[in-house]
mmCIF file of C-alpha atoms in Angstrom:
data_model
loop_
_atom_site.group_PDB
_atom_site.id
_atom_site.type_symbol
_atom_site.label_atom_id
_atom_site.label_comp_id
_atom_site.label_asym_id
_atom_site.label_seq_id
_atom_site.Cartn_x
_atom_site.Cartn_y
_atom_site.Cartn_z
ATOM 1 C CA UNK A 735 0.000 0.000 0.000
ATOM 2 C CA UNK A 736 1.589 3.289 -1.096
ATOM 3 C CA UNK A 737 1.985 6.394 1.048
ATOM 4 C CA UNK A 738 -0.112 9.385 -0.036
ATOM 5 C CA UNK A 739 1.723 12.699 0.116
ATOM 6 C CA UNK A 740 1.707 16.220 -1.304
ATOM 7 C CA UNK A 741 5.122 17.169 -2.640
ATOM 8 C CA UNK A 742 6.734 19.379 -5.238
ATOM 9 C CA UNK A 743 8.745 17.743 -8.000
ATOM 10 C CA UNK A 744 11.989 18.712 -6.284
ATOM 11 C CA UNK A 745 10.794 17.313 -2.950
ATOM 12 C CA UNK A 746 9.693 14.119 -4.675
ATOM 13 C CA UNK A 747 13.112 13.761 -6.319
ATOM 14 C CA UNK A 748 14.937 14.358 -3.038
ATOM 15 C CA UNK A 749 12.662 11.823 -1.340
ATOM 16 C CA UNK A 750 13.521 9.233 -3.979
ATOM 17 C CA UNK A 751 17.214 9.935 -3.391
ATOM 18 C CA UNK A 752 16.686 9.538 0.368
ATOM 19 C CA UNK A 753 15.059 6.147 -0.144
ATOM 20 C CA UNK A 754 17.812 5.052 -2.534
ATOM 21 C CA UNK A 755 20.437 6.190 0.015
ATOM 22 C CA UNK A 756 23.353 6.481 -2.454
ATOM 23 C CA UNK A 757 26.955 6.278 -1.271
ATOM 24 C CA UNK A 758 27.865 9.728 -2.618
ATOM 25 C CA UNK A 759 25.956 12.854 -3.661
ATOM 26 C CA UNK A 760 27.980 15.735 -5.088
ATOM 27 C CA UNK A 761 26.141 18.898 -6.100
ATOM 28 C CA UNK A 762 26.329 22.639 -6.643
ATOM 29 C CA UNK A 763 23.204 24.830 -6.423
ATOM 30 C CA UNK A 764 21.521 26.208 -9.520
ATOM 31 C CA UNK A 765 17.911 27.316 -10.047
ATOM 32 C CA UNK A 766 15.506 25.518 -10.384
ATOM 33 C CA UNK A 767 17.190 22.289 -9.144
ATOM 34 C CA UNK A 768 18.767 23.806 -6.015
ATOM 35 C CA UNK A 769 16.093 22.413 -3.701
ATOM 36 C CA UNK A 770 16.952 18.797 -4.533
ATOM 37 C CA UNK A 771 20.432 18.760 -2.958
ATOM 38 C CA UNK A 772 19.177 21.237 -0.338
ATOM 39 C CA UNK A 773 16.415 18.882 0.801
ATOM 40 C CA UNK A 774 18.779 15.918 0.555
ATOM 41 C CA UNK A 775 21.430 17.650 2.672
ATOM 42 C CA UNK A 776 18.915 17.780 5.544
ATOM 43 C CA UNK A 777 18.555 13.988 5.312
ATOM 44 C CA UNK A 778 22.326 13.741 5.576
ATOM 45 C CA UNK A 779 22.583 16.113 8.540
ATOM 46 C CA UNK A 780 19.819 14.446 10.543
ATOM 47 C CA UNK A 781 21.173 10.953 9.906
ATOM 48 C CA UNK A 782 18.273 9.684 7.794
ATOM 49 C CA UNK A 783 20.844 8.576 5.187
ATOM 50 C CA UNK A 784 24.513 7.682 5.521
ATOM 51 C CA UNK A 785 25.464 9.278 2.194
ATOM 52 C CA UNK A 786 28.723 11.189 1.812
ATOM 53 C CA UNK A 787 27.507 14.629 0.703
ATOM 54 C CA UNK A 788 30.154 16.606 -1.209
ATOM 55 C CA UNK A 789 29.483 20.351 -1.444
ATOM 56 C CA UNK A 790 31.674 21.342 -4.377
ATOM 57 C CA UNK A 791 32.665 24.674 -5.925
ATOM 58 C CA UNK A 792 31.053 24.149 -9.342
ATOM 59 C CA UNK A 793 28.956 21.770 -11.402
ATOM 60 C CA UNK A 794 32.082 20.626 -13.248
ATOM 61 C CA UNK A 795 33.434 19.557 -9.881
ATOM 62 C CA UNK A 796 30.124 17.902 -8.969
ATOM 63 C CA UNK A 797 30.258 15.606 -11.978
ATOM 64 C CA UNK A 798 33.997 15.048 -11.463
ATOM 65 C CA UNK A 799 33.334 13.940 -7.882
ATOM 66 C CA UNK A 800 30.562 11.604 -9.044
ATOM 67 C CA UNK A 801 32.893 10.110 -11.644
ATOM 68 C CA UNK A 802 35.604 9.530 -9.043
ATOM 69 C CA UNK A 803 33.148 7.998 -6.593
ATOM 70 C CA UNK A 804 31.515 5.736 -9.177
ATOM 71 C CA UNK A 805 34.875 4.617 -10.566
ATOM 72 C CA UNK A 806 35.911 3.712 -7.018
ATOM 73 C CA UNK A 807 32.856 1.453 -6.666
ATOM 74 C CA UNK A 808 30.322 3.797 -5.026
ATOM 75 C CA UNK A 809 26.771 4.592 -6.128
ATOM 76 C CA UNK A 810 26.716 8.306 -6.978
ATOM 77 C CA UNK A 811 23.964 10.844 -7.724
ATOM 78 C CA UNK A 812 23.678 14.550 -8.489
ATOM 79 C CA UNK A 813 21.203 17.196 -9.664
ATOM 80 C CA UNK A 814 21.528 20.247 -11.892
ATOM 81 C CA UNK A 815 19.902 22.484 -14.493
ATOM 82 C CA UNK A 816 20.721 24.529 -17.576
ATOM 83 C CA UNK A 817 24.103 26.261 -17.337
ATOM 84 C CA UNK A 818 25.055 23.816 -14.603
ATOM 85 C CA UNK A 819 24.802 20.974 -17.078
ATOM 86 C CA UNK A 820 26.734 23.103 -19.565
ATOM 87 C CA UNK A 821 29.556 23.537 -17.053
ATOM 88 C CA UNK A 822 29.612 19.743 -16.637
ATOM 89 C CA UNK A 823 30.019 19.350 -20.383
ATOM 90 C CA UNK A 824 33.503 17.822 -20.445
ATOM 91 C CA UNK A 825 32.668 15.470 -17.602
ATOM 92 C CA UNK A 826 29.298 14.164 -18.799
ATOM 93 C CA UNK A 827 31.015 12.718 -21.875
ATOM 94 C CA UNK A 828 33.716 11.206 -19.679
ATOM 95 C CA UNK A 829 31.083 9.658 -17.382
ATOM 96 C CA UNK A 830 29.396 7.874 -20.278
ATOM 97 C CA UNK A 831 32.636 6.918 -22.019
ATOM 98 C CA UNK A 832 33.920 5.308 -18.804
ATOM 99 C CA UNK A 833 30.601 3.411 -18.522
ATOM 100 C CA UNK A 834 29.801 4.803 -15.071
ATOM 101 C CA UNK A 835 26.098 4.461 -14.106
ATOM 102 C CA UNK A 836 25.726 7.824 -12.366
ATOM 103 C CA UNK A 837 22.145 9.063 -11.920
ATOM 104 C CA UNK A 838 21.326 12.753 -12.332
ATOM 105 C CA UNK A 839 18.116 14.662 -11.710
ATOM 106 C CA UNK A 840 17.989 17.276 -14.476
ATOM 107 C CA UNK A 841 15.442 20.026 -13.844
ATOM 108 C CA UNK A 842 15.062 21.473 -17.315
ATOM 109 C CA UNK A 843 15.762 25.174 -17.807
ATOM 110 C CA UNK A 844 16.753 27.414 -20.708
ATOM 111 C CA UNK A 845 20.492 27.605 -21.351
ATOM 112 C CA UNK A 846 21.978 31.124 -21.428
ATOM 113 C CA UNK A 847 22.313 33.531 -23.026
ATOM 114 C CA UNK A 848 20.578 35.815 -22.518
ATOM 115 C CA UNK A 849 20.022 34.711 -18.924
ATOM 116 C CA UNK A 850 16.709 32.956 -18.336
ATOM 117 C CA UNK A 851 15.848 30.796 -15.321
ATOM 118 C CA UNK A 852 12.630 29.294 -16.683
ATOM 119 C CA UNK A 853 11.771 26.112 -18.447
ATOM 120 C CA UNK A 854 12.569 24.790 -21.851
ATOM 121 C CA UNK A 855 14.472 21.685 -22.951
ATOM 122 C CA UNK A 856 17.636 23.244 -24.379
ATOM 123 C CA UNK A 857 19.791 21.755 -21.616
ATOM 124 C CA UNK A 858 18.662 18.162 -22.142
ATOM 125 C CA UNK A 859 18.616 18.497 -25.933
ATOM 126 C CA UNK A 860 22.171 19.810 -25.900
ATOM 127 C CA UNK A 861 23.240 16.640 -24.085
ATOM 128 C CA UNK A 862 21.107 14.234 -26.082
ATOM 129 C CA UNK A 863 24.095 12.685 -27.888
ATOM 130 C CA UNK A 864 26.444 12.555 -24.896
ATOM 131 C CA UNK A 865 25.786 8.879 -24.180
ATOM 132 C CA UNK A 866 23.391 9.374 -21.262
ATOM 133 C CA UNK A 867 20.056 7.601 -21.015
ATOM 134 C CA UNK A 868 17.303 10.242 -20.823
ATOM 135 C CA UNK A 869 13.923 9.713 -19.158
ATOM 136 C CA UNK A 870 11.325 12.502 -19.224
ATOM 137 C CA UNK A 871 8.622 13.073 -16.598
ATOM 138 C CA UNK A 872 5.187 14.609 -17.149
ATOM 139 C CA UNK A 873 4.528 15.253 -13.459
ATOM 140 C CA UNK A 874 5.924 14.844 -9.943
ATOM 141 C CA UNK A 875 4.845 11.227 -9.704
ATOM 142 C CA UNK A 876 6.753 10.314 -12.835
ATOM 143 C CA UNK A 877 9.865 12.203 -11.712
ATOM 144 C CA UNK A 878 9.817 10.195 -8.486
ATOM 145 C CA UNK A 879 9.092 6.876 -10.190
ATOM 146 C CA UNK A 880 11.730 7.390 -12.881
ATOM 147 C CA UNK A 881 14.384 8.033 -10.211
ATOM 148 C CA UNK A 882 13.423 4.860 -8.345
ATOM 149 C CA UNK A 883 13.880 2.870 -11.577
ATOM 150 C CA UNK A 884 17.014 4.715 -12.692
ATOM 151 C CA UNK A 885 19.736 2.745 -10.900
ATOM 152 C CA UNK A 886 18.261 -0.615 -11.900
ATOM 153 C CA UNK A 887 18.513 0.497 -15.523
ATOM 154 C CA UNK A 888 21.875 2.257 -15.439
ATOM 155 C CA UNK A 889 23.686 -0.399 -13.386
ATOM 156 C CA UNK A 890 22.507 -3.389 -15.412
ATOM 157 C CA UNK A 891 25.525 -5.372 -16.643
ATOM 158 C CA UNK A 892 24.383 -5.036 -20.264
ATOM 159 C CA UNK A 893 24.006 -1.246 -19.965
ATOM 160 C CA UNK A 894 26.421 0.480 -17.543
ATOM 161 C CA UNK A 895 25.592 3.979 -18.738
ATOM 162 C CA UNK A 896 24.754 7.157 -16.799
ATOM 163 C CA UNK A 897 21.120 8.247 -16.704
ATOM 164 C CA UNK A 898 19.373 11.588 -16.325
ATOM 165 C CA UNK A 899 15.765 11.978 -15.166
ATOM 166 C CA UNK A 900 14.272 15.162 -16.622
ATOM 167 C CA UNK A 901 11.388 17.265 -15.337
ATOM 168 C CA UNK A 902 10.225 20.783 -16.228
ATOM 169 C CA UNK A 903 11.693 23.560 -14.141
ATOM 170 C CA UNK A 904 9.162 25.390 -11.915
ATOM 171 C CA UNK A 905 6.219 23.802 -13.775
ATOM 172 C CA UNK A 906 6.710 20.524 -11.915
ATOM 173 C CA UNK A 907 9.831 21.143 -9.824
ATOM 174 C CA UNK A 908 8.134 23.763 -7.636
ATOM 175 C CA UNK A 909 4.462 22.826 -8.043
ATOM 176 C CA UNK A 910 2.920 20.734 -5.281
ATOM 177 C CA UNK A 911 0.869 17.729 -6.395
ATOM 178 C CA UNK A 912 -0.593 14.632 -4.809
ATOM 179 C CA UNK A 913 1.876 11.780 -5.073
ATOM 180 C CA UNK A 914 2.028 8.153 -3.993
ATOM 181 C CA UNK A 915 5.330 7.230 -2.389
ATOM 182 C CA UNK A 916 6.635 3.698 -2.026
ATOM 183 C CA UNK A 917 7.529 2.307 1.386
ATOM 184 C CA UNK A 918 11.235 2.681 2.218
ATOM 185 C CA UNK A 919 11.892 -1.037 2.593
ATOM 186 C CA UNK A 920 10.289 -1.776 -0.786
ATOM 187 C CA UNK A 921 12.450 0.845 -2.500
ATOM 188 C CA UNK A 922 15.567 -0.571 -0.840
ATOM 189 C CA UNK A 923 14.707 -4.066 -2.041
ATOM 190 C CA UNK A 924 13.767 -2.893 -5.539
ATOM 191 C CA UNK A 925 16.888 -0.805 -6.119
ATOM 192 C CA UNK A 926 19.218 -3.369 -4.527
ATOM 193 C CA UNK A 927 22.881 -2.977 -3.673
ATOM 194 C CA UNK A 928 25.454 -1.694 -6.120
ATOM 195 C CA UNK A 929 28.029 -4.410 -6.744
ATOM 196 C CA UNK A 930 30.222 -3.336 -9.679
ATOM 197 C CA UNK A 931 32.334 -6.008 -11.322
ATOM 198 C CA UNK A 932 35.311 -3.693 -11.842
ATOM 199 C CA UNK A 933 36.273 -0.709 -9.686
ATOM 200 C CA UNK A 934 39.418 1.148 -8.676
ATOM 201 C CA UNK A 935 39.467 0.135 -5.005
ATOM 202 C CA UNK A 936 39.403 -3.583 -5.763
ATOM 203 C CA UNK A 937 43.031 -4.378 -4.898
ATOM 204 C CA UNK A 938 42.669 -7.987 -6.050
ATOM 205 C CA UNK A 939 41.807 -6.937 -9.603
ATOM 206 C CA UNK A 940 43.662 -3.698 -10.349
ATOM 207 C CA UNK A 941 42.392 -1.641 -13.304
ATOM 208 C CA UNK A 942 43.070 1.692 -14.972
ATOM 209 C CA UNK A 943 40.252 4.159 -15.606
ATOM 210 C CA UNK A 944 40.427 6.745 -18.386
ATOM 211 C CA UNK A 945 43.740 5.831 -20.047
ATOM 212 C CA UNK A 946 44.882 7.237 -23.386
ATOM 213 C CA UNK A 947 42.675 5.688 -26.064
ATOM 214 C CA UNK A 948 43.979 6.349 -29.595
ATOM 215 C CA UNK A 949 43.283 4.992 -33.076
ATOM 216 C CA UNK A 950 43.767 1.382 -32.080
ATOM 217 C CA UNK A 951 40.797 1.142 -29.700
ATOM 218 C CA UNK A 952 38.569 4.236 -29.385
ATOM 219 C CA UNK A 953 36.365 3.323 -32.359
ATOM 220 C CA UNK A 954 35.558 -0.068 -30.861
ATOM 221 C CA UNK A 955 34.907 1.431 -27.433
ATOM 222 C CA UNK A 956 32.441 3.907 -28.930
ATOM 223 C CA UNK A 957 30.643 1.071 -30.674
ATOM 224 C CA UNK A 958 30.384 -0.690 -27.318
ATOM 225 C CA UNK A 959 28.719 2.418 -25.909
ATOM 226 C CA UNK A 960 26.271 2.389 -28.795
ATOM 227 C CA UNK A 961 25.447 -1.279 -28.215
ATOM 228 C CA UNK A 962 24.915 -0.577 -24.517
ATOM 229 C CA UNK A 963 22.401 2.135 -25.415
ATOM 230 C CA UNK A 964 20.562 -0.367 -27.620
ATOM 231 C CA UNK A 965 20.589 -2.881 -24.756
ATOM 232 C CA UNK A 966 19.045 -0.250 -22.511
ATOM 233 C CA UNK A 967 15.749 -0.474 -24.417
ATOM 234 C CA UNK A 968 15.160 -4.043 -23.263
ATOM 235 C CA UNK A 969 16.334 -3.316 -19.723
ATOM 236 C CA UNK A 970 14.094 -0.233 -19.390
ATOM 237 C CA UNK A 971 11.025 -2.355 -20.174
ATOM 238 C CA UNK A 972 12.127 -5.182 -17.852
ATOM 239 C CA UNK A 973 12.617 -2.768 -14.953
ATOM 240 C CA UNK A 974 9.277 -1.097 -15.711
ATOM 241 C CA UNK A 975 7.500 -4.480 -15.485
ATOM 242 C CA UNK A 976 9.035 -5.126 -12.068
ATOM 243 C CA UNK A 977 8.058 -1.618 -11.013
ATOM 244 C CA UNK A 978 4.474 -2.215 -12.141
ATOM 245 C CA UNK A 979 4.305 -5.403 -10.049
ATOM 246 C CA UNK A 980 5.386 -3.401 -7.003
ATOM 247 C CA UNK A 981 3.241 -0.283 -7.495
ATOM 248 C CA UNK A 982 0.592 -0.961 -10.127
ATOM 249 C CA UNK A 983 1.935 1.982 -12.150
ATOM 250 C CA UNK A 984 2.755 1.039 -15.734
ATOM 251 C CA UNK A 985 5.527 2.647 -17.772
ATOM 252 C CA UNK A 986 6.689 2.013 -21.320
ATOM 253 C CA UNK A 987 8.810 3.921 -23.853
ATOM 254 C CA UNK A 988 5.914 6.324 -24.344
ATOM 255 C CA UNK A 989 2.334 6.846 -23.303
ATOM 256 C CA UNK A 990 -0.523 6.743 -25.799
ATOM 257 C CA UNK A 991 -3.505 8.904 -24.888
ATOM 258 C CA UNK A 992 -6.611 8.281 -26.994
ATOM 259 C CA UNK A 993 -4.266 7.482 -29.858
ATOM 260 C CA UNK A 994 -5.544 4.129 -31.097
ATOM 261 C CA UNK A 995 -8.562 5.573 -32.957
ATOM 262 C CA UNK A 996 -7.122 9.051 -33.560
ATOM 263 C CA UNK A 997 -6.879 10.767 -36.943
ATOM 264 C CA UNK A 998 -4.494 13.483 -35.749
ATOM 265 C CA UNK A 999 -1.972 13.515 -32.911
ATOM 266 C CA UNK A 1000 0.637 15.536 -31.081
ATOM 267 C CA UNK A 1001 4.011 14.118 -30.001
ATOM 268 C CA UNK A 1002 5.588 15.902 -27.023
ATOM 269 C CA UNK A 1003 7.468 15.407 -23.751
ATOM 270 C CA UNK A 1004 7.215 16.360 -20.080
ATOM 271 C CA UNK A 1005 4.525 18.623 -18.588
ATOM 272 C CA UNK A 1006 3.040 19.773 -21.910
ATOM 273 C CA UNK A 1007 1.459 16.333 -22.132
ATOM 274 C CA UNK A 1008 -0.933 17.277 -19.319
ATOM 275 C CA UNK A 1009 -2.174 20.361 -21.165
ATOM 276 C CA UNK A 1010 -2.497 18.288 -24.331
ATOM 277 C CA UNK A 1011 -4.604 15.619 -22.611
ATOM 278 C CA UNK A 1012 -6.971 18.296 -21.330
ATOM 279 C CA UNK A 1013 -7.285 19.740 -24.847
ATOM 280 C CA UNK A 1014 -7.878 16.301 -26.364
ATOM 281 C CA UNK A 1015 -10.769 15.679 -23.986
ATOM 282 C CA UNK A 1016 -12.388 18.973 -25.073
ATOM 283 C CA UNK A 1017 -11.901 18.166 -28.753
ATOM 284 C CA UNK A 1018 -13.286 14.655 -28.344
ATOM 285 C CA UNK A 1019 -16.515 16.179 -27.005
ATOM 286 C CA UNK A 1020 -16.769 17.955 -30.368
ATOM 287 C CA UNK A 1021 -16.219 14.717 -32.276
ATOM 288 C CA UNK A 1022 -12.614 15.479 -33.269
ATOM 289 C CA UNK A 1023 -10.452 12.356 -33.096
ATOM 290 C CA UNK A 1024 -7.344 13.860 -31.516
ATOM 291 C CA UNK A 1025 -4.656 11.867 -29.716
ATOM 292 C CA UNK A 1026 -1.284 12.145 -28.009
ATOM 293 C CA UNK A 1027 1.983 10.245 -27.943
ATOM 294 C CA UNK A 1028 4.001 11.355 -24.893
ATOM 295 C CA UNK A 1029 7.650 10.357 -25.156
ATOM 296 C CA UNK A 1030 9.054 9.121 -21.844
ATOM 297 C CA UNK A 1031 12.267 7.482 -23.053
ATOM 298 C CA UNK A 1032 14.158 9.844 -25.338
ATOM 299 C CA UNK A 1033 17.556 8.164 -25.177
ATOM 300 C CA UNK A 1034 17.650 5.431 -26.290
ATOM 301 C CA UNK A 1035 15.162 6.680 -28.853
ATOM 302 C CA UNK A 1036 12.460 4.043 -29.552
ATOM 303 C CA UNK A 1037 12.206 4.892 -33.259
ATOM 304 C CA UNK A 1038 10.613 1.651 -34.481
ATOM 305 C CA UNK A 1039 8.048 1.551 -31.700
ATOM 306 C CA UNK A 1040 7.053 5.200 -32.162
ATOM 307 C CA UNK A 1041 6.721 4.729 -35.918
ATOM 308 C CA UNK A 1042 4.472 1.725 -35.348
ATOM 309 C CA UNK A 1043 2.263 3.753 -33.001
ATOM 310 C CA UNK A 1044 1.980 6.707 -35.421
ATOM 311 C CA UNK A 1045 1.920 5.091 -38.862
ATOM 312 C CA UNK A 1046 -1.875 4.991 -39.286
ATOM 313 C CA UNK A 1047 -2.497 8.638 -38.420
ATOM 314 C CA UNK A 1048 -3.499 11.208 -41.021
ATOM 315 C CA UNK A 1049 -1.414 14.106 -39.639
ATOM 316 C CA UNK A 1050 1.117 14.539 -36.812
ATOM 317 C CA UNK A 1051 2.540 17.543 -34.977
ATOM 318 C CA UNK A 1052 5.803 17.186 -33.064
ATOM 319 C CA UNK A 1053 6.326 19.786 -30.334
ATOM 320 C CA UNK A 1054 9.933 20.706 -29.491
ATOM 321 C CA UNK A 1055 10.626 22.828 -26.403
ATOM 322 C CA UNK A 1056 14.062 23.681 -27.775
ATOM 323 C CA UNK A 1057 15.190 24.956 -31.152
ATOM 324 C CA UNK A 1058 18.059 23.061 -32.773
ATOM 325 C CA UNK A 1059 18.934 26.250 -34.723
ATOM 326 C CA UNK A 1060 19.674 24.112 -37.769
ATOM 327 C CA UNK A 1061 16.960 25.426 -40.134
ATOM 328 C CA UNK A 1062 15.564 21.878 -40.322
ATOM 329 C CA UNK A 1063 13.408 21.453 -37.211
ATOM 330 C CA UNK A 1064 13.812 20.464 -33.577
ATOM 331 C CA UNK A 1065 15.541 17.345 -32.262
ATOM 332 C CA UNK A 1066 12.408 15.391 -31.357
ATOM 333 C CA UNK A 1067 10.886 16.185 -34.751
ATOM 334 C CA UNK A 1068 13.981 14.948 -36.576
ATOM 335 C CA UNK A 1069 13.995 11.691 -34.618
ATOM 336 C CA UNK A 1070 10.280 11.057 -35.173
ATOM 337 C CA UNK A 1071 10.483 11.804 -38.898
ATOM 338 C CA UNK A 1072 13.544 9.583 -39.255
ATOM 339 C CA UNK A 1073 11.710 6.710 -37.545
ATOM 340 C CA UNK A 1074 8.657 7.151 -39.773
ATOM 341 C CA UNK A 1075 10.832 7.299 -42.902
ATOM 342 C CA UNK A 1076 12.659 4.076 -42.036
ATOM 343 C CA UNK A 1077 9.302 2.414 -41.374
ATOM 344 C CA UNK A 1078 8.100 3.630 -44.793
ATOM 345 C CA UNK A 1079 5.202 5.433 -43.124
ATOM 346 C CA UNK A 1080 4.117 8.393 -45.219
ATOM 347 C CA UNK A 1081 2.267 10.533 -42.679
ATOM 348 C CA UNK A 1082 2.377 14.349 -42.982
ATOM 349 C CA UNK A 1083 4.380 15.715 -40.034
ATOM 350 C CA UNK A 1084 4.680 19.323 -38.881
ATOM 351 C CA UNK A 1085 7.086 20.680 -36.266
ATOM 352 C CA UNK A 1086 6.353 23.413 -33.716
ATOM 353 C CA UNK A 1087 9.038 25.083 -31.629
ATOM 354 C CA UNK A 1088 7.287 26.279 -28.471
ATOM 355 C CA UNK A 1089 7.674 27.377 -24.857
ATOM 356 C CA UNK A 1090 11.183 28.813 -25.197
ATOM 357 C CA UNK A 1091 12.389 30.504 -22.010
ATOM 358 C CA UNK A 1092 9.287 29.459 -20.113
ATOM 359 C CA UNK A 1093 6.728 31.041 -22.482
ATOM 360 C CA UNK A 1094 3.320 29.737 -21.363
ATOM 361 C CA UNK A 1095 1.717 27.132 -23.579
ATOM 362 C CA UNK A 1096 -2.014 27.050 -22.896
ATOM 363 C CA UNK A 1097 -4.798 24.775 -24.037
ATOM 364 C CA UNK A 1098 -5.737 27.404 -26.648
ATOM 365 C CA UNK A 1099 -2.256 27.048 -28.170
ATOM 366 C CA UNK A 1100 -2.557 23.264 -28.252
ATOM 367 C CA UNK A 1101 -6.010 23.543 -29.812
ATOM 368 C CA UNK A 1102 -4.513 25.749 -32.531
ATOM 369 C CA UNK A 1103 -2.075 22.941 -33.355
ATOM 370 C CA UNK A 1104 -4.937 20.461 -33.654
ATOM 371 C CA UNK A 1105 -6.839 22.904 -35.874
ATOM 372 C CA UNK A 1106 -3.767 23.133 -38.113
ATOM 373 C CA UNK A 1107 -3.587 19.341 -38.181
ATOM 374 C CA UNK A 1108 -7.179 19.125 -39.385
ATOM 375 C CA UNK A 1109 -6.288 21.372 -42.325
ATOM 376 C CA UNK A 1110 -3.178 19.282 -43.068
ATOM 377 C CA UNK A 1111 -5.307 16.128 -42.917
ATOM 378 C CA UNK A 1112 -7.715 17.558 -45.500
ATOM 379 C CA UNK A 1113 -4.906 18.562 -47.871
ATOM 380 C CA UNK A 1114 -2.741 15.508 -47.259
ATOM 381 C CA UNK A 1115 0.447 17.605 -47.348
ATOM 382 C CA UNK A 1116 2.420 20.036 -45.158
ATOM 383 C CA UNK A 1117 3.237 23.322 -46.851
ATOM 384 C CA UNK A 1118 5.426 24.691 -44.067
ATOM 385 C CA UNK A 1119 6.804 21.960 -41.757
ATOM 386 C CA UNK A 1120 8.903 24.288 -39.560
ATOM 387 C CA UNK A 1121 6.703 26.470 -37.386
ATOM 388 C CA UNK A 1122 6.638 28.382 -34.106
ATOM 389 C CA UNK A 1123 3.858 28.262 -31.534
ATOM 390 C CA UNK A 1124 3.075 31.287 -29.377
ATOM 391 C CA UNK A 1125 5.870 33.566 -30.618
ATOM 392 C CA UNK A 1126 5.050 37.243 -31.181
ATOM 393 C CA UNK A 1127 5.095 38.483 -34.768
ATOM 394 C CA UNK A 1128 4.583 35.009 -36.270
ATOM 395 C CA UNK A 1129 1.809 34.757 -38.849
#
C-alpha cells in the first residue's frame, strides 16, 4: 500500500534519493534544481541517510566527484539544471565513455544567453548525444518513479551507462501535487545494492580508468557504448515491469492517450502532455479524433516503436521545447520523422518550436495545433513543416 503525500517535483526527487540512500551525492546549487540537494542535505545532517555529501565549488566539480566515486565502486547521484549541465560538459562525456552508471536529476531550464531561469528543454537536448540515457517526466509522480527505476537500468551489466531523469523547471519542480510514495523497505529491495564487477578500489583486480585511447581502440569502445544504449531499451522495459508489479503503475517507452482511434496527434514530452490531454478531452466532445503520444524514453530513442504507433495517423505535430537552430526542425521532430521514414510510413508531419524561455503554452495554443492538423489532414500535405507556436510576430 503506497503512502499518499503532497510534494513538489523537487521534494519528490529528493525523497527518492533519500530512499535510494546512495553512497555519494555531489552537487552545486543552480535554479531551479537547487532544492533537490538542499532537501537531501537535511537527510544527511539528521542521519536519515549515511550518504557522503560533497558540497563542491562548481557543477564541473560535482560531476567530477561523481565520476571519481563511481569509478571507485560507489553509487553516486547529483542534480543540476541549464548552465550547470553546460559547465559539466567535459565530464558528462567522460562519465558515459567510462561506462559509469551515475544518476542525475535534471530540472530542465533554458540555457543562457541571454540569462533565463525558466523552463525549456535546451539543456537536455544539448546533451542528447552525450551517451546518457534520458527519461522525461510529465509530473511529480513520474519524476519520483523514474528516479526509483534509474539505478536498476543504469547499473545493469548489459548497460552500464549514466542516466538523467528530466522534469520541467518550476512547472513541476516547484508545483505541489498529490503523489504516492513507495515504502522505504520496498524501494531498498527494488533498487538493490550496487556491486560493480570492476572498480578502482578492488586491490585484487587492479584496473586503470580513463587511459589514453587512440586509433587502435577508441572506435571499438564507442561502438560498445552504442550497443549498450541499444541494450538499454530491453532493460528499461524489464525494470518497468518489475516496477508495475510493485506499485501498479505502468511505464513504457511512451504513453498513448486516446491514440488508437485518432486521426491526428501531437508528439511531445514532459509537462506539456498534461495540457495536451486536457485539450484532447475537449476536442473529443466535439467529435474530433485527436490523440497524443508522450515520449518518456528519449535516449535510447524508440524509433521503431514510435513509428508503429503513429503510422496509421493522417497528420502529426511534433512539439519541441528547444530549437536546434539548424533550419531543419527540432531534435524530437527529426527523430520522429527519421523513424517514420525508415518504417516507410508516409504521414504528414509538422514541427512546432514552443515554450522557449518558459513562455506559457495554454490549451488554446494546443487547440490551434490540432486545428492546423485538421487542415493538413484535408490537404494531405504540409506546406510549411517548420513552425513556431506562441511567438510574437509570427503569422
